[in-house]
């Protein structure tokens, strides 16, 4: 790895945001983005979320917003000074997509606490036959 | 106080601790935080106390508060016969070599008779797996025999990358039998189910009785609490060539 990548990784580490917000009492879930040839797959870990009805998704051409209600509010009574007084009630995350997608063709599945959203790319590739 | 040190790293041991050829379980942050989750659960269930901690300028300047007591984040807990190495922060890539080296020197000085590393094996279809399988890697014939005797499928070809790869290598130099137990795991999410699988194999292998029921009951809570460590670990693993574990080695013998 070059020094620029090292420096960038260090800077990224230094400015890392907290994974929670006291303003709207939400936690940020862990997200994986897989950029495939014809689609983008976003996978989100949503522990403590019971059923698909507790999740709302908003998709645009270049972003996916996930909100999910926790089955019960969470508070860590021994954590930090401010944090111990916060009751977290939901997950929230806005994912900026690496390429434009067709939001109307997106599909989602929620299984064992993991949400998987498939977003077909707006510009898709097709196999061409050689005559 | 007893010290084992290199130029960049030292282990600071508490006074009055005695060792009797301990078995060592290493659970540092890696794929799915499998080792960290399993090691932390062992420490809780067996009521293990700190016996030593690591210090280095290669670590970020972080201390942890637990029940009002200031604690180092990378520690060794245990008793005369069992030691558990664990960390509450991701190990920076620059610290991996000196940490593995100093740890194995220290374990050798304490007469460790077996080192077991616990980790995850990235599984793309983890979502469809109820009970993750556990595979093993050994650093010498004796270790491989131990894996086979306990019904663990042994990996015979492939890359292993990360701190446990170095720990096994340095143990080989010191002639300490070492194995790594790897459970199928979510690569980028904390995976208490995979941690339970490696603990069950460890129970059989070492004759321990660490119940995994409470671990599985608290799985959701562990996954939520583990998000930040998972994020740090993910960033660190990307920089140590962890993805090479998915590659096919060219040389077959």
CSV table of C-alpha atoms in Angstrom, one decimal:
chain,number,residue,atom,x,y,z
A,1,UNK,CA,0.0,0.0,0.0
A,2,UNK,CA,1.3,3.4,-0.9
A,3,UNK,CA,1.8,6.3,1.5
A,4,UNK,CA,-1.2,8.2,0.1
A,5,UNK,CA,-3.5,5.2,0.9
A,6,UNK,CA,-1.9,4.9,4.4
A,7,UNK,CA,-2.4,8.6,5.0
A,8,UNK,CA,-6.0,8.4,3.8
A,9,UNK,CA,-6.7,5.4,6.0
A,10,UNK,CA,-5.3,7.3,9.0
A,11,UNK,CA,-7.4,10.4,8.3
A,12,UNK,CA,-10.5,8.2,7.8
A,13,UNK,CA,-9.8,6.6,11.2
A,14,UNK,CA,-9.3,10.0,12.9
A,15,UNK,CA,-12.5,11.5,11.7
A,16,UNK,CA,-14.7,8.4,12.1
A,17,UNK,CA,-18.2,9.4,13.2
A,18,UNK,CA,-20.0,7.8,16.1
A,19,UNK,CA,-22.3,5.0,15.1
A,20,UNK,CA,-25.2,6.5,17.0
A,21,UNK,CA,-27.2,9.8,17.2
A,22,UNK,CA,-28.6,11.2,20.4
A,23,UNK,CA,-30.8,13.7,18.4
A,24,UNK,CA,-33.0,11.1,16.9
A,25,UNK,CA,-32.1,8.2,19.2
A,26,UNK,CA,-31.0,6.0,16.4
A,27,UNK,CA,-28.1,3.6,15.8
A,28,UNK,CA,-26.2,3.3,12.5
A,29,UNK,CA,-26.3,-0.3,11.2
A,30,UNK,CA,-23.3,-2.1,9.5
A,31,UNK,CA,-23.7,-2.1,5.8
A,32,UNK,CA,-22.0,-3.9,2.9
A,33,UNK,CA,-22.2,-2.7,-0.7
A,34,UNK,CA,-21.4,-5.2,-3.5
A,35,UNK,CA,-21.0,-3.6,-6.9
A,36,UNK,CA,-21.8,-6.3,-9.4
A,37,UNK,CA,-21.9,-6.1,-13.2
A,38,UNK,CA,-25.6,-5.4,-13.6
A,39,UNK,CA,-26.7,-4.7,-10.1
A,40,UNK,CA,-25.7,-3.2,-6.7
A,41,UNK,CA,-26.5,-5.4,-3.7
A,42,UNK,CA,-26.7,-3.6,-0.3
A,43,UNK,CA,-26.7,-5.9,2.8
A,44,UNK,CA,-27.6,-4.4,6.2
A,45,UNK,CA,-27.2,-6.1,9.6
A,46,UNK,CA,-30.3,-5.3,11.6
A,47,UNK,CA,-30.1,-7.1,15.0
A,48,UNK,CA,-33.1,-6.6,17.3
A,49,UNK,CA,-35.4,-5.9,14.4
A,50,UNK,CA,-38.2,-8.5,14.4
A,51,UNK,CA,-40.0,-8.4,11.1
A,52,UNK,CA,-40.0,-6.8,7.7
A,53,UNK,CA,-43.0,-4.5,8.7
A,54,UNK,CA,-40.6,-2.7,11.0
A,55,UNK,CA,-38.3,-1.7,8.2
A,56,UNK,CA,-38.9,1.2,5.8
A,57,UNK,CA,-36.8,1.7,2.6
A,58,UNK,CA,-36.6,4.7,0.3
A,59,UNK,CA,-34.7,4.3,-2.9
A,60,UNK,CA,-33.7,6.9,-5.4
A,61,UNK,CA,-31.4,6.7,-8.4
A,62,UNK,CA,-28.3,7.2,-6.3
A,63,UNK,CA,-29.2,6.5,-2.7
A,64,UNK,CA,-30.9,4.1,-0.4
A,65,UNK,CA,-32.3,5.2,3.0
A,66,UNK,CA,-33.0,2.5,5.6
A,67,UNK,CA,-35.0,3.0,8.8
A,68,UNK,CA,-35.9,0.1,11.1
A,69,UNK,CA,-37.6,0.1,14.5
A,70,UNK,CA,-35.9,-2.0,17.3
A,71,UNK,CA,-38.2,-4.6,19.0
A,72,UNK,CA,-37.4,-2.9,22.3
A,73,UNK,CA,-35.6,0.3,23.2
A,74,UNK,CA,-31.9,-0.2,24.1
A,75,UNK,CA,-30.0,1.7,26.8
A,76,UNK,CA,-26.6,0.9,28.1
A,77,UNK,CA,-26.6,2.2,31.7
A,78,UNK,CA,-22.9,2.0,32.3
A,79,UNK,CA,-21.7,3.4,29.0
A,80,UNK,CA,-20.2,6.9,28.8
A,81,UNK,CA,-21.6,10.0,30.5
A,82,UNK,CA,-24.1,11.2,27.9
A,83,UNK,CA,-24.8,7.9,26.2
A,84,UNK,CA,-26.0,6.1,29.4
A,85,UNK,CA,-29.1,8.3,29.4
A,86,UNK,CA,-30.1,7.7,25.8
A,87,UNK,CA,-32.7,5.1,24.8
A,88,UNK,CA,-32.1,4.0,21.3
A,89,UNK,CA,-35.2,3.0,19.4
A,90,UNK,CA,-34.2,2.5,15.8
A,91,UNK,CA,-31.6,2.1,13.1
A,92,UNK,CA,-31.1,4.7,10.4
A,93,UNK,CA,-28.7,4.8,7.5
A,94,UNK,CA,-28.5,6.6,4.1
A,95,UNK,CA,-26.3,4.7,1.7
A,96,UNK,CA,-24.9,6.6,-1.3
A,97,UNK,CA,-24.8,4.2,-4.2
A,98,UNK,CA,-21.7,3.9,-6.4
A,99,UNK,CA,-23.7,4.0,-9.6
A,100,UNK,CA,-27.2,5.1,-10.7
A,101,UNK,CA,-29.9,2.4,-10.3
A,102,UNK,CA,-33.5,1.9,-11.4
A,103,UNK,CA,-35.3,2.4,-8.1
A,104,UNK,CA,-38.6,1.0,-9.4
A,105,UNK,CA,-37.0,-2.4,-10.1
A,106,UNK,CA,-35.3,-2.8,-6.7
A,107,UNK,CA,-36.2,-5.7,-4.5
A,108,UNK,CA,-35.6,-6.5,-0.9
A,109,UNK,CA,-35.5,-9.6,1.4
A,110,UNK,CA,-35.3,-9.6,5.2
A,111,UNK,CA,-34.0,-12.9,6.7
A,112,UNK,CA,-32.5,-13.7,10.2
A,113,UNK,CA,-31.9,-10.0,11.0
A,114,UNK,CA,-30.1,-9.3,7.7
A,115,UNK,CA,-31.7,-7.1,5.0
A,116,UNK,CA,-30.6,-7.6,1.4
A,117,UNK,CA,-31.6,-5.0,-1.3
A,118,UNK,CA,-30.9,-5.7,-5.0
A,119,UNK,CA,-30.8,-2.6,-7.1
A,120,UNK,CA,-30.5,-3.1,-10.9
A,121,UNK,CA,-28.1,-0.6,-12.5
A,122,UNK,CA,-29.6,2.0,-14.8
A,123,UNK,CA,-26.8,1.3,-17.3
A,124,UNK,CA,-26.8,-2.5,-17.7
A,125,UNK,CA,-24.4,-4.6,-19.7
A,126,UNK,CA,-25.7,-7.2,-22.2
A,127,UNK,CA,-23.9,-10.1,-23.8
A,128,UNK,CA,-23.4,-9.6,-27.5
A,129,UNK,CA,-23.3,-12.5,-29.9
A,130,UNK,CA,-20.6,-12.4,-32.6
A,131,UNK,CA,-22.0,-13.2,-36.0
B,1,UNK,CA,5.8,-6.7,37.7
B,2,UNK,CA,7.3,-8.9,35.0
B,3,UNK,CA,8.1,-7.6,31.5
B,4,UNK,CA,8.6,-9.3,28.1
B,5,UNK,CA,9.5,-6.7,25.5
B,6,UNK,CA,10.8,-5.8,22.1
B,7,UNK,CA,11.7,-2.3,21.0
B,8,UNK,CA,8.1,-1.6,20.0
B,9,UNK,CA,6.0,-3.7,22.3
B,10,UNK,CA,5.9,-5.1,25.8
B,11,UNK,CA,3.8,-7.3,28.0
B,12,UNK,CA,3.4,-6.1,31.5
B,13,UNK,CA,2.5,-9.0,33.9
B,14,UNK,CA,0.8,-8.6,37.2
B,15,UNK,CA,2.8,-9.5,40.4
B,16,UNK,CA,2.4,-12.9,41.9
B,17,UNK,CA,0.9,-14.7,38.9
B,18,UNK,CA,1.9,-18.3,38.6
B,19,UNK,CA,1.7,-20.5,35.5
B,20,UNK,CA,1.6,-24.2,35.1
B,21,UNK,CA,2.1,-25.1,31.4
B,22,UNK,CA,-1.1,-23.1,30.5
B,23,UNK,CA,-3.3,-23.7,27.4
B,24,UNK,CA,-3.7,-20.4,25.6
B,25,UNK,CA,-6.8,-19.2,23.8
B,26,UNK,CA,-6.3,-16.3,21.4
B,27,UNK,CA,-9.3,-14.2,20.4
B,28,UNK,CA,-8.2,-11.0,18.8
B,29,UNK,CA,-10.5,-9.0,16.5
B,30,UNK,CA,-10.8,-10.6,13.0
B,31,UNK,CA,-13.5,-11.9,10.6
B,32,UNK,CA,-16.9,-11.6,12.2
B,33,UNK,CA,-15.2,-10.8,15.5
B,34,UNK,CA,-15.6,-14.5,16.1
B,35,UNK,CA,-12.5,-14.8,18.3
B,36,UNK,CA,-13.2,-11.7,20.3
B,37,UNK,CA,-16.8,-12.7,21.0
B,38,UNK,CA,-15.8,-16.2,22.0
B,39,UNK,CA,-12.9,-15.1,24.2
B,40,UNK,CA,-15.0,-12.4,25.9
B,41,UNK,CA,-17.7,-15.0,26.6
B,42,UNK,CA,-15.1,-17.4,28.0
B,43,UNK,CA,-13.7,-14.7,30.3
B,44,UNK,CA,-17.3,-13.9,31.6
B,45,UNK,CA,-18.4,-17.5,32.1
B,46,UNK,CA,-15.1,-18.7,33.7
B,47,UNK,CA,-14.7,-15.5,35.8
B,48,UNK,CA,-11.1,-15.0,34.5
B,49,UNK,CA,-9.0,-12.1,35.9
B,50,UNK,CA,-6.4,-10.0,34.1
B,51,UNK,CA,-2.9,-11.4,34.4
B,52,UNK,CA,-1.1,-9.2,31.9
B,53,UNK,CA,-1.6,-6.5,29.3
B,54,UNK,CA,0.2,-5.2,26.2
B,55,UNK,CA,1.7,-1.7,25.9
B,56,UNK,CA,3.0,-0.1,22.7
B,57,UNK,CA,3.2,3.2,20.9
B,58,UNK,CA,1.9,1.4,17.9
B,59,UNK,CA,-1.5,1.2,19.5
B,60,UNK,CA,-3.9,4.1,19.4
B,61,UNK,CA,-3.8,6.1,22.7
B,62,UNK,CA,-6.9,4.4,24.1
B,63,UNK,CA,-7.7,3.1,27.6
B,64,UNK,CA,-11.0,1.5,28.6
B,65,UNK,CA,-13.1,2.1,31.7
B,66,UNK,CA,-14.8,-1.0,33.2
B,67,UNK,CA,-16.9,-0.5,36.3
B,68,UNK,CA,-14.9,2.7,37.0
B,69,UNK,CA,-11.5,1.1,36.6
B,70,UNK,CA,-9.1,2.2,34.0
B,71,UNK,CA,-8.0,-0.8,31.9
B,72,UNK,CA,-5.7,-1.5,28.9
B,73,UNK,CA,-7.6,-2.6,25.8
B,74,UNK,CA,-5.4,-5.5,24.9
B,75,UNK,CA,-5.1,-8.0,27.7
B,76,UNK,CA,-4.3,-11.5,28.8
B,77,UNK,CA,-6.8,-12.9,31.3
B,78,UNK,CA,-6.8,-16.3,33.0
B,79,UNK,CA,-5.3,-18.5,35.7
B,80,UNK,CA,-2.5,-20.9,36.2
B,81,UNK,CA,-3.6,-23.3,33.6
B,82,UNK,CA,-5.7,-21.3,31.1
B,83,UNK,CA,-4.9,-18.0,29.5
B,84,UNK,CA,-7.2,-15.9,27.2
B,85,UNK,CA,-5.7,-13.2,25.0
B,86,UNK,CA,-8.3,-10.6,23.8
B,87,UNK,CA,-8.6,-7.0,22.7
B,88,UNK,CA,-11.3,-4.3,22.7
B,89,UNK,CA,-9.7,-2.4,19.9
B,90,UNK,CA,-8.7,-3.5,16.3
B,91,UNK,CA,-5.0,-4.3,16.1
B,92,UNK,CA,-3.3,-1.8,13.8
B,93,UNK,CA,-1.5,-3.5,10.9
B,94,UNK,CA,1.8,-2.1,12.0
B,95,UNK,CA,1.4,-3.7,15.5
B,96,UNK,CA,0.7,-7.2,14.2
B,97,UNK,CA,4.3,-8.5,13.8
B,98,UNK,CA,5.6,-7.2,17.1
B,99,UNK,CA,2.5,-8.2,19.0
B,100,UNK,CA,2.6,-11.8,17.7
B,101,UNK,CA,6.4,-12.0,18.3
B,102,UNK,CA,6.3,-10.7,21.9
B,103,UNK,CA,3.3,-12.8,22.8
B,104,UNK,CA,4.8,-16.0,21.6
B,105,UNK,CA,8.1,-15.2,23.4
B,106,UNK,CA,6.2,-14.6,26.6
B,107,UNK,CA,4.1,-17.8,26.1
B,108,UNK,CA,7.3,-19.8,25.5
B,109,UNK,CA,8.8,-18.4,28.7
B,110,UNK,CA,5.6,-19.4,30.6
B,111,UNK,CA,5.8,-23.0,29.3
B,112,UNK,CA,2.6,-22.8,27.2
B,113,UNK,CA,1.7,-26.3,26.1
B,114,UNK,CA,-0.9,-25.4,23.4
B,115,UNK,CA,-2.1,-22.2,21.7
B,116,UNK,CA,-5.5,-22.1,20.1
B,117,UNK,CA,-6.6,-19.2,18.0
B,118,UNK,CA,-10.3,-18.6,17.4
B,119,UNK,CA,-11.5,-16.8,14.3
B,120,UNK,CA,-14.0,-16.7,11.4
B,121,UNK,CA,-13.8,-18.0,7.9
B,122,UNK,CA,-15.6,-15.6,5.5
B,123,UNK,CA,-18.7,-17.4,4.2
B,124,UNK,CA,-20.7,-15.8,1.4
B,125,UNK,CA,-23.8,-17.9,2.1
B,126,UNK,CA,-23.7,-17.5,5.9
B,127,UNK,CA,-27.3,-16.2,5.9
B,128,UNK,CA,-28.4,-19.7,4.8
B,129,UNK,CA,-26.4,-21.6,7.4
B,130,UNK,CA,-28.0,-22.6,10.7
B,131,UNK,CA,-25.0,-24.0,12.5
B,132,UNK,CA,-21.6,-22.8,11.1
B,133,UNK,CA,-19.0,-25.5,10.5
B,134,UNK,CA,-15.6,-25.3,12.1
B,135,UNK,CA,-12.4,-26.0,10.2
B,136,UNK,CA,-8.9,-26.2,11.6
B,137,UNK,CA,-5.3,-25.4,10.8
B,138,UNK,CA,-2.3,-26.8,12.7
B,139,UNK,CA,1.3,-25.7,12.8
B,140,UNK,CA,2.9,-29.1,13.3
B,141,UNK,CA,2.0,-32.8,13.2
B,142,UNK,CA,0.9,-32.9,16.8
B,143,UNK,CA,-1.5,-30.0,16.3
B,144,UNK,CA,-3.0,-31.6,13.2
B,145,UNK,CA,-3.5,-34.9,15.1
B,146,UNK,CA,-5.3,-33.0,17.9
B,147,UNK,CA,-7.7,-31.5,15.3
B,148,UNK,CA,-8.4,-34.8,13.7
B,149,UNK,CA,-8.9,-36.5,17.1
B,150,UNK,CA,-11.6,-33.9,17.8
B,151,UNK,CA,-13.3,-34.4,14.5
B,152,UNK,CA,-12.3,-31.0,13.1
B,153,UNK,CA,-11.8,-30.9,9.3
B,154,UNK,CA,-8.3,-29.8,8.6
B,155,UNK,CA,-7.5,-27.2,5.9
B,156,UNK,CA,-4.6,-28.6,3.9
B,157,UNK,CA,-4.2,-26.0,1.1
B,158,UNK,CA,-4.8,-22.3,1.1
B,159,UNK,CA,-3.6,-19.0,2.5
B,160,UNK,CA,-4.2,-17.8,6.0
B,161,UNK,CA,-3.6,-14.1,6.8
B,162,UNK,CA,-3.7,-12.1,9.9
B,163,UNK,CA,-2.3,-12.2,13.4
B,164,UNK,CA,-3.1,-15.9,14.0
B,165,UNK,CA,-1.0,-16.8,10.9
B,166,UNK,CA,2.0,-15.2,12.6
B,167,UNK,CA,1.2,-16.7,16.0
B,168,UNK,CA,1.2,-20.2,14.5
B,169,UNK,CA,4.4,-19.5,12.7
B,170,UNK,CA,6.3,-18.1,15.7
B,171,UNK,CA,4.9,-21.0,17.8
B,172,UNK,CA,6.4,-23.4,15.3
B,173,UNK,CA,9.8,-21.8,15.8
B,174,UNK,CA,9.4,-22.2,19.6
B,175,UNK,CA,8.1,-25.7,19.1
B,176,UNK,CA,4.8,-24.8,20.8
B,177,UNK,CA,1.8,-26.7,19.2
B,178,UNK,CA,-0.7,-24.2,17.9
B,179,UNK,CA,-4.0,-24.5,16.1
B,180,UNK,CA,-6.5,-22.2,14.6
B,181,UNK,CA,-10.2,-22.9,14.7
B,182,UNK,CA,-12.2,-21.1,12.0
B,183,UNK,CA,-16.0,-21.0,11.9
B,184,UNK,CA,-18.0,-20.1,8.8
B,185,UNK,CA,-18.9,-16.5,9.5
B,186,UNK,CA,-20.3,-13.2,8.2
B,187,UNK,CA,-17.0,-11.5,7.2
B,188,UNK,CA,-18.2,-8.0,8.1
B,189,UNK,CA,-20.8,-8.4,10.8
B,190,UNK,CA,-20.2,-9.6,14.4
B,191,UNK,CA,-21.2,-13.3,14.4
B,192,UNK,CA,-22.1,-14.7,17.8
B,193,UNK,CA,-23.4,-17.9,16.1
B,194,UNK,CA,-20.0,-18.6,14.6
B,195,UNK,CA,-18.4,-17.8,18.0
B,196,UNK,CA,-20.7,-20.4,19.6
B,197,UNK,CA,-19.6,-23.0,17.1
B,198,UNK,CA,-15.8,-22.5,17.8
B,199,UNK,CA,-16.5,-22.6,21.5
B,200,UNK,CA,-18.3,-25.9,21.2
B,201,UNK,CA,-15.3,-27.4,19.5
B,202,UNK,CA,-13.0,-25.8,22.1
B,203,UNK,CA,-15.1,-27.3,24.9
B,204,UNK,CA,-14.6,-30.8,23.4
B,205,UNK,CA,-11.0,-30.3,22.7
B,206,UNK,CA,-9.9,-28.8,26.1
B,207,UNK,CA,-12.6,-30.4,28.3
B,208,UNK,CA,-14.0,-27.1,29.2
B,209,UNK,CA,-17.6,-26.5,30.0
B,210,UNK,CA,-18.4,-23.1,28.7
B,211,UNK,CA,-22.1,-23.0,27.9
B,212,UNK,CA,-23.0,-21.1,24.8
B,213,UNK,CA,-26.7,-20.8,25.6
B,214,UNK,CA,-26.4,-17.3,27.1
B,215,UNK,CA,-24.1,-16.3,24.2
B,216,UNK,CA,-26.8,-17.2,21.7
B,217,UNK,CA,-29.5,-15.6,23.8
B,218,UNK,CA,-27.5,-12.3,23.8
B,219,UNK,CA,-26.6,-12.5,20.1
B,220,UNK,CA,-28.6,-9.5,19.0
B,221,UNK,CA,-27.2,-7.3,21.9
B,222,UNK,CA,-23.6,-8.5,21.1
B,223,UNK,CA,-24.1,-7.7,17.4
B,224,UNK,CA,-25.3,-4.1,18.3
B,225,UNK,CA,-22.5,-3.6,20.7
B,226,UNK,CA,-19.9,-5.0,18.3
B,227,UNK,CA,-20.6,-2.6,15.4
B,228,UNK,CA,-17.8,-0.1,16.2
B,229,UNK,CA,-15.2,-2.7,16.8
B,230,UNK,CA,-16.3,-4.5,13.6
B,231,UNK,CA,-16.0,-1.2,11.6
B,232,UNK,CA,-12.4,-0.7,13.0
B,233,UNK,CA,-11.5,-4.3,12.3
B,234,UNK,CA,-12.9,-4.2,8.8
B,235,UNK,CA,-10.6,-1.3,8.0
B,236,UNK,CA,-7.6,-2.9,9.6
B,237,UNK,CA,-8.2,-6.3,7.8
B,238,UNK,CA,-8.4,-4.6,4.4
B,239,UNK,CA,-4.9,-3.4,5.0
B,240,UNK,CA,-3.3,-6.7,6.0
B,241,UNK,CA,-4.3,-8.6,2.8
B,242,UNK,CA,-7.1,-10.6,4.5
B,243,UNK,CA,-8.8,-11.1,1.2
B,244,UNK,CA,-5.9,-13.3,0.1
B,245,UNK,CA,-7.5,-16.1,2.2
B,246,UNK,CA,-10.0,-16.4,-0.6
B,247,UNK,CA,-7.3,-16.8,-3.3
B,248,UNK,CA,-6.2,-20.1,-4.8
B,249,UNK,CA,-2.5,-20.9,-4.1
B,250,UNK,CA,-0.5,-21.7,-7.3
B,251,UNK,CA,1.9,-24.2,-5.8
B,252,UNK,CA,0.7,-27.6,-5.0
B,253,UNK,CA,3.0,-30.2,-3.7
